[in-house]
XYZ file of C-alpha atoms in Angstrom:
731
model
C 71.740 131.584 92.349
C 73.189 128.096 92.770
C 75.686 127.282 90.159
C 76.937 123.269 89.768
C 80.936 123.862 88.972
C 83.455 120.658 88.327
C 86.711 122.091 90.000
C 89.913 122.404 87.398
C 92.557 124.144 89.284
C 92.970 126.834 92.224
C 94.691 130.081 93.316
C 94.865 133.435 95.069
C 95.594 136.962 94.792
C 94.846 139.727 97.445
C 92.826 141.798 96.586
C 93.194 146.065 98.541
C 94.533 144.369 101.467
C 92.485 140.911 101.457
C 92.659 137.346 100.414
C 90.192 136.066 97.706
C 89.793 132.298 96.065
C 89.322 131.378 92.241
C 88.124 128.495 91.753
C 88.917 128.102 88.062
C 85.872 125.156 86.480
C 83.584 124.362 83.941
C 79.566 124.672 84.549
C 76.999 122.288 83.719
C 75.941 124.017 80.639
C 80.280 123.405 79.744
C 80.972 126.978 80.863
C 84.894 128.127 81.345
C 83.503 129.779 84.802
C 85.847 131.257 88.261
C 84.267 131.588 91.742
C 85.583 134.013 94.030
C 85.607 133.465 97.424
C 86.661 136.705 99.504
C 85.415 135.188 103.045
C 88.085 132.878 103.825
C 91.106 134.368 106.520
C 94.775 132.814 107.247
C 94.926 130.725 110.725
C 97.965 129.412 112.101
C 98.339 126.880 115.286
C 100.716 127.243 118.286
C 100.799 124.809 121.309
C 102.202 126.410 124.505
C 103.484 124.838 127.229
C 101.283 122.838 129.518
C 99.821 125.023 131.497
C 100.526 128.094 129.011
C 97.542 128.657 126.962
C 96.405 131.810 128.352
C 99.504 133.379 128.651
C 100.927 132.764 125.589
C 96.994 133.732 124.162
C 97.616 137.091 125.723
C 101.066 137.189 124.146
C 99.985 136.952 120.978
C 97.482 139.235 121.148
C 99.980 142.495 121.835
C 100.199 141.969 118.227
C 97.392 142.658 116.387
C 97.942 145.991 115.258
C 101.325 145.092 113.655
C 100.592 141.576 111.465
C 96.771 142.861 111.474
C 95.004 139.788 114.377
C 91.373 139.038 113.018
C 90.842 136.543 116.498
C 93.031 133.927 119.199
C 91.068 131.308 120.501
C 92.321 128.023 122.704
C 91.268 125.601 121.134
C 90.453 121.480 122.535
C 93.263 119.244 119.351
C 95.334 116.191 118.880
C 98.579 115.803 118.390
C 99.749 112.314 116.869
C 97.051 110.789 119.089
C 97.535 113.322 122.380
C 95.382 115.194 123.341
C 96.465 119.084 122.944
C 95.207 122.736 123.700
C 95.893 124.925 121.462
C 96.110 128.547 120.215
C 94.503 129.064 116.335
C 95.637 132.655 115.443
C 93.276 134.072 112.796
C 95.044 136.688 110.380
C 94.292 138.996 107.596
C 96.435 138.216 104.750
C 98.686 135.264 103.652
C 101.002 137.192 103.353
C 101.557 138.580 106.632
C 102.176 134.530 108.277
C 105.466 133.902 107.061
C 106.474 137.308 109.704
C 104.180 136.038 111.834
C 105.748 133.189 112.430
C 108.356 134.006 112.908
C 107.696 136.318 115.602
C 104.999 134.784 117.093
C 107.774 131.337 117.633
C 110.022 133.584 120.038
C 107.503 134.575 122.307
C 108.260 132.289 125.673
C 106.753 129.774 126.565
C 105.620 128.671 122.901
C 106.757 125.314 121.421
C 105.707 124.810 118.488
C 103.794 126.952 115.747
C 101.873 124.588 113.045
C 100.190 124.161 109.482
C 101.748 128.181 109.346
C 103.338 126.398 105.836
C 100.177 125.831 104.723
C 99.544 126.929 100.818
C 96.525 129.433 101.244
C 93.956 127.823 97.912
C 95.189 124.813 99.623
C 94.034 125.032 103.069
C 90.927 126.672 101.448
C 89.742 123.336 99.338
C 91.084 121.271 103.151
C 88.550 123.265 105.401
C 85.664 124.036 103.170
C 86.410 120.092 102.182
C 86.445 121.670 98.434
C 88.468 118.448 95.626
C 90.332 118.650 92.379
C 88.451 117.658 89.727
C 85.258 117.383 91.296
C 81.758 118.990 91.661
C 80.506 121.381 93.711
C 77.580 123.476 94.769
C 77.602 127.083 95.400
C 75.511 130.058 96.217
C 77.125 132.936 94.239
C 76.044 136.119 92.304
C 77.284 137.095 88.837
C 79.994 139.856 88.823
C 81.174 142.025 85.951
C 84.621 139.957 84.221
C 86.450 144.440 85.161
C 89.836 141.943 85.121
C 89.639 140.344 81.429
C 90.091 137.173 82.561
C 89.272 134.472 79.792
C 85.506 132.502 81.264
C 82.193 133.153 80.155
C 81.547 134.098 83.519
C 82.566 135.675 86.773
C 80.961 134.436 90.003
C 80.881 136.182 94.103
C 80.609 132.621 96.342
C 77.672 133.775 99.405
C 78.028 130.659 100.761
C 80.628 127.679 101.003
C 80.744 125.235 98.364
C 79.380 122.081 99.158
C 81.197 119.128 97.642
C 78.549 116.445 94.901
C 81.238 114.047 94.441
C 83.004 112.644 91.974
C 81.429 111.432 89.052
C 82.076 111.711 85.377
C 84.390 114.836 84.535
C 83.017 117.426 82.105
C 84.484 117.534 78.615
C 87.426 118.255 78.690
C 89.500 121.059 75.592
C 92.546 119.350 75.175
C 95.783 120.832 73.710
C 99.201 118.964 73.094
C 101.799 120.615 71.561
C 105.809 119.797 71.672
C 108.673 121.812 70.243
C 111.738 120.607 68.268
C 114.748 123.272 68.639
C 117.313 123.629 65.760
C 120.912 122.513 67.482
C 124.056 122.552 65.397
C 125.439 122.364 68.157
C 124.247 119.470 69.695
C 122.324 120.358 72.595
C 119.723 123.584 71.732
C 120.589 126.823 73.911
C 118.134 129.031 74.122
C 118.970 132.061 74.277
C 121.268 130.781 70.812
C 118.745 128.408 69.125
C 115.378 129.125 67.057
C 111.837 127.042 67.927
C 111.931 126.065 64.119
C 108.820 123.881 64.758
C 105.735 124.077 67.667
C 103.405 121.548 66.656
C 99.695 120.866 68.487
C 96.768 118.543 68.081
C 93.276 119.881 69.600
C 90.549 117.913 71.200
C 88.364 118.997 67.869
C 90.781 116.775 66.087
C 93.487 119.512 64.155
C 96.882 118.887 63.750
C 99.068 122.653 63.586
C 102.807 123.271 62.654
C 103.360 126.261 63.976
C 107.102 126.518 62.267
C 109.920 129.405 61.890
C 111.192 131.286 59.154
C 114.203 130.330 57.694
C 115.734 130.384 62.384
C 113.689 133.205 62.899
C 111.122 131.225 65.508
C 109.613 134.959 66.513
C 106.111 135.200 64.748
C 105.794 131.047 65.347
C 106.132 131.076 68.519
C 102.646 133.996 68.682
C 100.877 132.244 66.309
C 100.575 128.957 68.952
C 99.877 131.659 71.825
C 97.026 132.612 69.304
C 95.670 129.265 68.821
C 96.013 127.561 72.330
C 94.815 130.744 74.108
C 91.686 130.774 70.542
C 90.880 127.667 71.521
C 90.851 128.027 74.577
C 91.684 124.219 76.194
C 90.778 123.451 79.983
C 93.862 120.937 80.003
C 97.254 121.981 78.517
C 99.527 118.954 78.264
C 103.458 118.094 76.599
C 106.141 115.390 76.885
C 108.521 116.222 79.201
C 107.140 120.000 79.487
C 108.139 121.052 82.091
C 111.412 120.930 81.851
C 111.941 121.523 78.219
C 109.218 122.899 76.483
C 107.689 125.591 78.861
C 111.145 127.224 80.146
C 112.251 127.203 76.849
C 109.525 128.155 75.101
C 109.356 132.163 77.605
C 113.417 131.717 77.113
C 112.882 132.738 73.530
C 110.125 135.021 73.704
C 112.330 136.981 75.800
C 115.525 137.146 72.915
C 112.209 138.572 71.525
C 110.206 140.986 74.230
C 107.372 139.499 73.811
C 105.129 137.636 76.200
C 102.764 133.742 76.397
C 100.842 134.903 77.554
C 97.710 131.487 77.616
C 96.420 131.753 81.059
C 92.776 131.867 81.435
C 94.130 134.783 84.399
C 96.337 137.016 82.006
C 99.467 136.224 82.725
C 102.160 133.910 81.266
C 103.099 130.231 82.184
C 104.854 129.986 86.141
C 107.316 127.964 87.310
C 105.206 126.129 90.752
C 105.225 124.094 93.844
C 107.377 120.917 92.007
C 108.796 121.722 89.638
C 105.504 123.050 87.195
C 104.678 125.478 85.128
C 101.465 127.259 86.299
C 99.336 127.910 83.752
C 96.718 129.694 85.872
C 92.611 128.250 85.544
C 93.931 126.342 82.536
C 95.314 122.551 83.641
C 99.155 122.335 82.596
C 100.516 118.672 82.563
C 103.284 117.022 81.999
C 103.229 113.415 80.684
C 106.811 112.101 81.123
C 105.459 112.623 85.375
C 103.140 109.175 84.767
C 105.257 107.584 82.305
C 107.945 107.830 84.805
C 105.909 105.348 86.680
C 105.256 101.988 83.380
C 108.555 100.425 85.384
C 108.221 98.318 81.836
C 109.777 100.930 79.933
C 113.697 101.851 80.883
C 114.185 104.479 78.573
C 111.068 107.240 78.752
C 111.447 108.726 74.911
C 108.032 109.377 73.450
C 108.187 107.303 71.000
C 109.141 104.026 73.350
C 106.062 105.385 76.010
C 103.835 105.215 72.965
C 105.069 102.193 71.193
C 104.466 100.413 75.043
C 101.148 101.816 75.815
C 99.928 101.170 71.901
C 99.693 105.160 70.788
C 102.115 104.747 67.823
C 103.956 102.571 66.778
C 107.490 102.904 65.842
C 107.558 100.894 62.965
C 104.536 103.123 61.553
C 106.386 106.822 62.647
C 108.917 108.711 61.349
C 111.876 108.095 64.417
C 115.152 111.243 63.834
C 118.060 111.036 65.751
C 117.918 114.273 68.533
C 121.231 115.264 67.013
C 120.270 115.619 63.692
C 116.959 117.525 64.123
C 119.065 120.410 62.214
C 119.903 118.819 59.432
C 116.830 117.786 58.296
C 115.135 121.610 58.552
C 118.584 122.456 56.476
C 117.874 120.385 54.328
C 114.469 121.418 51.985
C 114.912 117.440 50.768
C 114.475 115.761 54.009
C 112.661 119.384 55.958
C 109.090 117.798 54.883
C 110.717 113.893 56.682
C 111.458 116.464 60.337
C 107.275 117.739 59.256
C 106.190 114.823 60.513
C 107.826 113.626 63.055
C 106.897 116.539 64.479
C 103.280 115.887 64.176
C 103.722 112.027 64.880
C 105.244 113.616 68.125
C 102.102 115.608 69.283
C 99.835 113.126 68.458
C 101.765 110.755 70.610
C 101.776 113.492 73.300
C 97.713 113.398 72.111
C 97.485 109.546 72.770
C 99.355 109.667 76.072
C 96.867 111.587 77.574
C 94.318 110.230 76.786
C 95.829 107.248 77.667
C 96.944 108.702 81.404
C 94.723 111.470 82.173
C 91.456 109.952 82.795
C 94.258 107.459 85.675
C 95.704 111.161 86.531
C 92.134 113.291 87.182
C 90.616 110.513 89.992
C 93.900 110.876 91.540
C 94.256 114.783 91.606
C 90.121 114.425 93.547
C 91.832 111.532 96.253
C 94.453 113.184 97.098
C 93.328 116.894 96.828
C 96.775 118.354 94.288
C 94.761 119.595 91.119
C 95.696 118.036 88.097
C 98.375 120.411 87.027
C 100.369 119.595 90.739
C 99.885 115.715 91.224
C 101.750 114.474 88.575
C 104.597 116.389 89.652
C 104.329 115.916 92.550
C 106.403 112.813 94.143
C 104.684 109.626 96.083
C 105.928 111.137 99.232
C 104.149 114.248 98.199
C 99.912 112.481 97.332
C 100.680 110.605 100.122
C 101.153 113.528 101.867
C 98.268 116.019 101.086
C 95.544 113.759 102.029
C 96.819 112.237 105.267
C 96.644 116.542 105.779
C 93.008 116.227 104.974
C 92.182 113.214 106.872
C 93.743 114.850 109.505
C 91.657 118.532 109.553
C 88.393 115.837 109.492
C 90.105 114.197 112.660
C 90.810 116.927 114.526
C 94.434 116.398 114.496
C 97.108 119.278 114.076
C 99.709 118.491 111.122
C 103.569 118.428 111.544
C 105.351 120.829 110.122
C 108.097 119.193 107.707
C 111.297 118.470 109.209
C 114.606 118.011 107.818
C 116.456 115.041 109.398
C 119.475 112.759 108.228
C 118.884 109.915 106.646
C 118.097 106.451 109.016
C 118.581 102.831 107.443
C 116.643 99.975 108.080
C 115.778 96.830 107.219
C 113.230 96.291 104.189
C 111.626 93.879 102.853
C 112.628 89.948 102.391
C 114.616 88.790 98.952
C 115.912 85.536 98.272
C 117.911 83.979 96.896
C 116.767 82.933 92.939
C 117.666 79.005 92.490
C 119.908 80.410 89.008
C 118.558 78.600 85.615
C 115.695 77.383 83.274
C 112.745 76.640 85.335
C 109.257 75.450 84.233
C 105.263 76.279 84.350
C 106.227 79.349 88.273
C 103.245 79.988 89.694
C 103.448 83.764 91.206
C 101.881 84.446 94.314
C 101.010 87.599 95.174
C 99.794 88.693 99.030
C 97.345 91.751 98.152
C 97.747 95.558 99.779
C 100.289 93.988 102.022
C 101.476 96.138 104.318
C 98.479 98.421 103.972
C 97.154 95.620 105.025
C 99.790 95.106 107.789
C 99.247 97.724 108.980
C 95.653 98.059 109.605
C 95.928 94.636 111.101
C 98.735 95.806 114.290
C 97.369 99.605 114.165
C 100.619 100.871 112.627
C 101.264 104.741 113.205
C 103.055 107.401 114.607
C 100.692 107.910 117.080
C 100.861 104.480 118.200
C 103.528 103.964 119.359
C 104.675 103.430 122.059
C 109.363 103.959 123.283
C 110.816 102.226 124.952
C 111.217 103.805 127.896
C 106.872 104.027 128.820
C 105.877 101.209 131.327
C 102.691 99.482 129.179
C 101.603 95.945 130.055
C 101.999 93.761 127.472
C 98.459 93.200 126.385
C 97.663 96.234 125.314
C 100.464 96.472 122.342
C 101.418 94.770 119.580
C 105.436 93.921 119.264
C 107.386 94.052 116.320
C 108.898 90.695 115.568
C 112.962 91.504 115.216
C 112.725 95.143 116.289
C 111.236 94.359 119.594
C 108.923 98.312 118.272
C 105.998 98.176 120.277
C 102.025 100.098 118.921
C 99.061 100.661 120.756
C 96.342 98.420 119.848
C 94.041 100.511 120.314
C 92.497 103.837 120.136
C 93.104 103.100 115.994
C 95.768 104.805 115.077
C 95.206 107.783 112.867
C 97.319 105.715 109.376
C 95.780 102.016 110.166
C 91.754 104.608 110.014
C 93.153 106.639 106.693
C 94.076 102.982 105.862
C 90.785 101.692 106.626
C 88.994 104.485 104.135
C 91.253 104.198 101.335
C 90.884 100.063 101.091
C 86.704 100.192 102.402
C 86.082 103.033 99.960
C 88.218 100.756 96.272
C 86.454 97.711 97.031
C 82.755 99.416 97.193
C 83.869 100.131 94.129
C 84.854 97.545 92.648
C 81.848 95.838 93.731
C 79.830 98.759 92.045
C 81.704 97.282 89.275
C 80.404 94.166 88.644
C 77.086 95.492 87.986
C 78.869 97.792 84.682
C 79.131 97.188 80.913
C 83.167 96.915 81.375
C 83.290 99.451 77.778
C 80.474 101.688 79.551
C 82.334 105.464 81.282
C 81.159 105.366 84.792
C 82.837 101.753 85.110
C 85.862 103.128 83.363
C 85.513 106.268 85.717
C 85.245 103.942 88.722
C 88.668 101.510 87.090
C 91.102 104.889 86.872
C 89.349 105.755 90.412
C 89.957 101.977 92.137
C 93.801 101.593 90.590
C 94.600 105.957 92.399
C 92.851 104.128 95.714
C 94.763 101.423 95.466
C 98.382 103.269 94.547
C 97.743 105.698 97.427
C 97.355 102.926 100.126
C 100.112 101.199 99.125
C 102.291 104.445 98.746
C 101.481 105.689 102.795
C 104.407 102.372 103.712
C 107.005 104.038 101.786
C 105.550 107.289 102.387
C 106.162 106.728 106.615
C 110.023 105.977 105.826
C 110.576 109.063 104.001
C 113.209 111.201 105.725
C 110.942 114.896 104.320
C 108.072 113.111 106.123
C 106.216 115.251 108.485
C 104.068 112.032 109.992
C 107.964 110.736 109.867
C 108.759 107.849 112.250
C 111.763 105.495 112.208
C 109.746 102.799 114.144
C 106.551 102.427 111.687
C 108.741 101.532 108.815
C 111.445 99.460 109.993
C 108.294 98.075 112.018
C 105.782 97.717 108.906
C 109.130 95.100 107.161
C 109.462 93.671 109.661
C 106.554 92.068 109.707
C 106.843 91.659 105.983
C 109.018 89.627 106.705
C 107.295 86.943 109.570
C 104.702 87.126 106.370
C 107.210 85.700 103.845
C 109.015 83.373 106.005
C 105.443 81.669 107.363
C 104.620 81.257 103.444
C 107.874 80.312 102.887
C 107.784 77.092 105.389
C 104.161 76.247 104.866
C 104.847 76.171 101.483
C 107.165 73.723 101.959
C 105.351 72.084 103.961
C 102.361 71.518 101.453
C 105.705 69.838 99.722
C 105.888 73.150 97.393
C 108.754 74.260 95.244
C 110.230 77.597 96.141
C 112.210 79.146 93.677
C 112.061 82.847 94.874
C 110.615 85.306 97.442
C 111.007 88.952 96.914
C 108.989 91.817 99.387
C 105.098 90.690 98.757
C 105.083 88.277 96.743
C 106.801 83.815 96.196
C 107.993 82.130 92.465
C 106.857 78.225 93.405
C 106.637 74.825 91.715
C 103.250 74.905 90.044
C 100.495 72.462 91.091
C 97.606 74.148 91.149
C 95.852 71.502 93.637
C 98.641 72.619 96.541
C 98.813 76.393 95.026
C 94.781 76.762 96.165
C 95.487 74.947 99.408
C 98.145 76.847 100.358
C 95.348 79.980 98.999
C 93.426 78.753 101.922
C 95.782 78.531 104.760
C 97.417 81.694 104.758
C 94.140 83.841 104.389
C 92.457 81.564 107.097
C 95.408 81.554 109.716
C 98.096 85.217 108.245
C 93.964 86.820 108.130
C 95.448 88.484 104.811
C 94.326 87.415 100.863
C 97.547 86.114 98.426
C 95.552 84.943 95.392
C 97.582 83.990 91.479
C 99.674 86.944 90.188
C 101.369 85.231 87.286
C 101.902 81.847 85.872
C 105.342 81.505 83.634
C 105.308 78.480 81.156
C 109.177 79.163 81.454
C 111.444 81.688 84.661
C 115.003 81.943 83.899
C 116.869 83.557 87.078
C 120.604 84.911 87.074
C 122.048 84.247 90.320
C 121.288 87.874 91.656
C 118.111 88.542 93.886
C 115.487 90.980 91.120
C 116.974 89.868 87.796
C 114.948 87.871 85.556
C 112.433 86.679 83.745
C 110.210 84.763 82.106
C 107.022 84.235 79.519
C 104.426 84.646 80.711
C 100.986 81.521 79.433
C 99.523 84.691 76.604
C 103.086 84.795 75.373
C 104.834 87.959 76.141
C 108.278 87.800 77.762
C 108.543 89.152 80.550
C 112.202 91.421 81.947
C 113.041 92.410 84.963
C 115.965 93.841 86.372
C 117.386 93.118 83.551
C 119.907 95.255 81.275
C 117.299 94.682 78.020
C 114.512 97.046 80.603
C 117.827 99.552 81.416
C 117.927 102.744 79.970
C 122.085 102.922 80.343
C 123.114 100.398 78.340
C 124.374 100.290 74.778
C 121.046 98.905 72.482
C 124.006 95.807 71.041
C 123.427 95.230 74.642
C 119.619 95.336 75.010
C 119.765 94.173 71.880
C 122.193 90.696 72.370
C 120.518 90.210 75.685
C 116.320 90.194 74.276
C 117.620 88.152 71.372
C 118.938 85.506 73.760
C 116.045 85.642 76.268
C 113.958 84.940 72.999
C 115.739 82.328 71.826
C 116.224 79.907 76.320
C 112.973 80.314 76.621
C 110.750 80.217 73.499
C 112.992 77.609 72.197
C 114.875 75.925 74.783
C 117.923 76.152 72.636
C 120.990 76.523 74.713
C 123.467 76.023 72.172
C 121.894 78.777 69.301
C 121.932 81.218 72.359
C 125.774 81.146 72.877
C 126.559 80.053 68.995
C 123.806 83.844 68.458
C 126.452 85.959 70.823
C 129.773 84.385 69.802
C 129.024 85.385 65.895
C 127.353 89.659 67.376
C 131.194 89.358 69.090
C 133.226 87.929 65.423
C 130.832 91.276 63.836
C 131.915 93.925 66.353
C 135.395 92.676 66.722
C 135.191 93.010 62.802
C 133.154 96.720 62.318
C 130.062 95.029 60.895
C 128.231 96.902 63.742
C 126.836 100.615 63.890
C 128.089 103.067 65.722
C 125.537 104.566 67.045
C 124.791 100.602 68.587
C 127.166 100.840 70.600
C 126.699 104.684 72.194
C 126.140 104.259 76.093
C 123.991 107.078 77.303
C 124.184 108.520 81.067
C 121.756 110.898 82.510
C 124.289 114.221 84.322
C 122.587 113.457 87.985
C 124.390 117.166 88.870
C 126.415 119.514 87.560
C 129.776 118.519 87.001
C 131.854 120.302 89.910
C 130.149 118.014 92.141
C 131.586 115.164 90.627
C 134.350 112.961 92.704
C 134.782 110.114 90.706
C 135.850 110.588 87.090
C 133.324 108.521 85.534
C 132.934 107.964 81.368
C 129.985 109.792 80.811
C 131.769 112.815 83.261
C 134.424 113.099 81.871
C 132.851 112.993 77.826
C 131.195 116.061 79.565
C 134.034 117.584 79.800
C 135.535 116.730 76.543
C 132.176 118.557 74.461
C 132.066 121.203 76.795
C 136.196 122.166 75.410
C 134.553 120.936 71.698
C 132.375 124.075 72.725
C 128.538 122.700 73.648
C 126.704 123.663 76.426
C 126.426 120.390 78.654
C 124.683 120.880 82.083
C 122.998 118.632 85.494
C 119.871 116.654 83.869
C 121.323 116.344 80.265
C 121.939 112.477 79.319
C 125.548 112.004 77.079
C 126.013 109.762 74.951
C 130.247 107.804 74.219
C 131.436 104.442 73.673
C 133.833 102.273 74.940
C 136.774 102.107 72.972
C 139.557 99.767 73.468
C 142.771 102.523 75.065
C 146.206 101.824 77.420
C 144.110 103.741 79.841
C 140.619 103.337 82.153
C 139.027 106.591 80.314
């Protein structure tokens, strides 16, 4: 029989010496299922020296018994665009791959061992065109659920899954949770301090609070686990849950000698790649990973992000200073306030899930990472998994990841702004400038021509300033990938034109086109990332060089038309808005540079400091846009942000500089008179490394040492609060 299912999670295990891929999903009837595929085997590629293919293959075959080799064959592949002969070696079990890789690398005549570091179930998904968060059809037979997995049916695959597409996902059961911990000594310690409240919000509308019995949290944790398993969610969401909630709960379970068995496959949440916790058969999504990408919110607390996205306004919820949680638990009169705080937190978390999950689902489907991994993975890894899938389809061997030192190269052009207040300013923005430049000039690691290689000038593009050369044909790896991404986005946006913006189809397509844009734009950054498999400094350097020329040419053309240029940054310029001249500039750029540029925003007023990337503007809709100033920075005291925000409001909305100066003088007088609450003077900074690794005694490092002396538990990743006071010394 055939089953159609939407892939939620993937895992594997070795059963009786052979690998078993497990595809956890939801079928068309809404049943939770797992499909077992026992037909796939691991393999690696060995790149021999030219002319030694047969001899190396024979030497590899001698390891057949020791490593259970199933096959050795010489195949035609491409490596950085060049045709090569590679030896494909198929093994019985993924567990033997690391040792086999080391052994083969020592064989005489072997240049490289490739694709031995790809996780087995990811290899399976790449080779079989299986996509997370997408629909598939597969021939199966139902088998007994001998392992007691928490699913409605277990199937054994009888053929290869066929990908059906990424149309609307099934109705997902979502479970949000958030914990509050007892913290009389500041930062809670799981070896000592109990979890006093676990709040849960479910997609059936129910909100539950599991509370400790005084300082005993054993039953609260057990009831939480039972509720999660009983509800049986597909997606479990938290905010900072991979960094705090899950490890804290697991540590408390160890204290009580109980198990947090909440996965569909049986077992506890376990640390996995990219720092996330894997809950087998479910998608554990830490929403903080997506909040980190909201540049407009610098201090990414749950309440700040929920407020910014309109999920729950700070004025409409309970706010408690983190260091005082224990006080509210200990005081019977205040405890109801703490419980409402916990409820507000988990409702905010659930609301953020509704905002972030549609995008996360489309992103996971495009790059091929499961939903629990795609948020936790850095942008570079997201791009790389997308490239790895493309490489397989193009017949390209995937390079190994190599440790290499950071190489500096000149970045984008940023003009020094004209300081002061300017009125009626248009921001002209190039649409996907870097991806389009990489396509236009065929910039790719496999098209790069080293300086010592002779080539006809007619056959290459030469980057300005840096002189790097790239072959005009055939199309490079990056060009082919980017063309597919941008074309897919263009087709989707065409589809959207005929749909109701309120329809589910429109919303799914809108999230998908956003995800496609994110990956396309991130590909440029990836090529300059030293951790990239397809790293080539010259690619990044040439792309920014062409980008600088585009911005320089744009500024020159704008000035020729009589437009006043106020500022320029990376892929945009700020000009005095004269509608007919701006429209003419757009037409000229589209024709001469063959690039799309549009009016991104118009400021009624914009205020520039003397520094680059630091300005604020009043938009036509009345919103104030702040870039790079203290008001949006996380490491400034609340009073500094308040004052700057008010000054910006007075200058931009009222146009009264004298009033702004008087306001600042008044705040300074209040500060000297001791009228400003101490809490507003606290500066919060994060310890980015262990205390012993700091060579310079910064203020927050000194404060952290004093906290330790006072008995507090402080370590890497902690936020340290301190106040600057008048005194004799520097610190």
